[in-house]
Coordinates of C-alpha atoms in Angstrom, one line a residue:
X1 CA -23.7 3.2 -6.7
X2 CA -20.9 1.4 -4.8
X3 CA -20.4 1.0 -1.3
X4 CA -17.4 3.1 0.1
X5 CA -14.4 2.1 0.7
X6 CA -13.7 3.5 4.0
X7 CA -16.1 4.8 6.3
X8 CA -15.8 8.5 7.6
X9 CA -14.4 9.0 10.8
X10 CA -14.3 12.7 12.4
X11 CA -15.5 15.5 9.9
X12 CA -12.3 17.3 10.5
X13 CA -10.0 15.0 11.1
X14 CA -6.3 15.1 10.3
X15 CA -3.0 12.9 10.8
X16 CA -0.3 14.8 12.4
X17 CA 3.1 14.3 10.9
X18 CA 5.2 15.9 13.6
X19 CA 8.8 15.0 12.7
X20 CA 7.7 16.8 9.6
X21 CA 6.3 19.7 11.1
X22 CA 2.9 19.1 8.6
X23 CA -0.3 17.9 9.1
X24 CA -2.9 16.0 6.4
X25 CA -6.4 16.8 5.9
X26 CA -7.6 13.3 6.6
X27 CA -11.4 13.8 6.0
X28 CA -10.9 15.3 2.6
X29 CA -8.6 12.7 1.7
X30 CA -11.1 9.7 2.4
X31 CA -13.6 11.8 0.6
X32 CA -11.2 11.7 -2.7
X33 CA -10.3 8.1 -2.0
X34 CA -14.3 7.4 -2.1
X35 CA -14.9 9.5 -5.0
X36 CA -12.3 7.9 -7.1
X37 CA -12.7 4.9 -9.4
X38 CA -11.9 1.8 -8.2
X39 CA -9.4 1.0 -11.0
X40 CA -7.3 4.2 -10.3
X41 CA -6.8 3.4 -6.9
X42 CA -3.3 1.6 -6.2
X43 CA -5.1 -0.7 -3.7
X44 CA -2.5 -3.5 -2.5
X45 CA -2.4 -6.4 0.5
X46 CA 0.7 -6.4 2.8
X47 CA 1.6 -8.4 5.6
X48 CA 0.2 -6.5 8.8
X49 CA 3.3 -7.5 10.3
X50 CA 4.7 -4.9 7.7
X51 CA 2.1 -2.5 8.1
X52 CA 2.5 -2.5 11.8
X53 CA 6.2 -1.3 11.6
X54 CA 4.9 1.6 9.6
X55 CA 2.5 2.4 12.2
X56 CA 5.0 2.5 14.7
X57 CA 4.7 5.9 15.3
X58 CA 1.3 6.2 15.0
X59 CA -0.4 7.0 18.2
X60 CA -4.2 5.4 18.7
X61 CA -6.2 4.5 21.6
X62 CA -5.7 1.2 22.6
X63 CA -9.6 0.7 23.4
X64 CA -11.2 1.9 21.0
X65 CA -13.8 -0.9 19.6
X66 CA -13.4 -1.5 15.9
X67 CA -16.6 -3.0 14.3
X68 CA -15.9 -6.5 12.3
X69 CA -17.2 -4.8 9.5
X70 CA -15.0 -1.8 9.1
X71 CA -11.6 -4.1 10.3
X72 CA -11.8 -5.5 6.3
X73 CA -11.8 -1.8 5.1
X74 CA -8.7 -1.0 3.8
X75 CA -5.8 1.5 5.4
X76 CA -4.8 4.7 4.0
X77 CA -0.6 4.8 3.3
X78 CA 1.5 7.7 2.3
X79 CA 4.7 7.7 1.1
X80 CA 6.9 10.7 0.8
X81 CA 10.6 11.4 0.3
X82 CA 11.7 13.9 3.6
X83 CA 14.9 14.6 4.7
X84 CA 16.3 12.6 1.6
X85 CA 14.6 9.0 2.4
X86 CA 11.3 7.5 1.7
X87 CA 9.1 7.4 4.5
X88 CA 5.6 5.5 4.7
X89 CA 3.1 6.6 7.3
X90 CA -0.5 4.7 7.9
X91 CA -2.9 8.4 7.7
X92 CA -6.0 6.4 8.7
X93 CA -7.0 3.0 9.7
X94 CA -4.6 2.6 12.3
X95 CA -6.8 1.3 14.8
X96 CA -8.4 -1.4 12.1
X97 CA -4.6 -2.8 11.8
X98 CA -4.1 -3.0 15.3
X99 CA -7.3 -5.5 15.6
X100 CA -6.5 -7.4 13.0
X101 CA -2.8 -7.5 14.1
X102 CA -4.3 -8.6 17.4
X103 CA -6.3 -11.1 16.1
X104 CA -3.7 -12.9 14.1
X105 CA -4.8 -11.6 10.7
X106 CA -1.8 -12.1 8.5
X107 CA -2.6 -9.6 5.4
X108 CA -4.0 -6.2 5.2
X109 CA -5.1 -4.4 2.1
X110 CA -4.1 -0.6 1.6
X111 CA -4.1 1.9 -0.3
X112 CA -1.3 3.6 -1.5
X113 CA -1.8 7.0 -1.6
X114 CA -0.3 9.2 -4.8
X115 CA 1.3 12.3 -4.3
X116 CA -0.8 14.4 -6.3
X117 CA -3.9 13.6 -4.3
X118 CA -2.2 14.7 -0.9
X119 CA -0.4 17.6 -2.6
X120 CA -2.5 20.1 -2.0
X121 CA -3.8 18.6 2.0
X122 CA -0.2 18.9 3.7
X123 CA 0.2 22.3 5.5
X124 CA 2.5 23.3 7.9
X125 CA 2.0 21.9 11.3

């Protein structure tokens, strides 16, 4: 069997899109993200420059340790169309991008998350 992808963080943890008003069910997500084949994930590299902007309004604490080992994991990214534009939020690994932003790391891998394996984890905030 393969390794995961992404370790698990808090059993029950969400991401909290609040100029939505809606919330994500991050722990079942990762669990569908490690289920999944590795082929029909959309798994990309971006510049964490990039990914950085998009995490912008993320909030994370600043000193939380993130193990060497779990900083090559890949980040979680959603994009959805509100209020007529596309928007891209980081749902998990935000504190993995922030240590390898500060350590000069100048790609990131992702995943980009489809809709339909959100669809039925966004409920109203």
């Amino acid at each position: 069997m393969d390794k995961q992808l992404i370790s698990y963080g808090a059993s029950d943890e969400i991401f909290v899109m609040g100029d939505l008003g809606v919330e994500i069910d991050v722990a079942t997500l990762l669990s569908r993200v490690n289920a999944a084949p590795r082929e029909e994930l959309d798994v990309r590299e971006s510049s964490t420059a990039e990914l950085m902007d998009i995490a912008r309004r993320n909030g994370f604490n600043p000193s939380l340790v993130v193990s060497s080992e779990r900083m090559e994991e890949p980040i979680l990214v959603v994009t959805l169309t509100a209020h007529g534009q596309r928007q891209s939020w980081v749902v998990d690994g935000t504190h993995r991008l922030h240590a390898r932003h500060r350590l000069g790391k100048p790609t990131t891998r992702f995943v980009a998350i489809k809709a339909s394996m959100i669809r039925d984890l966004v409920r109203p905030r």
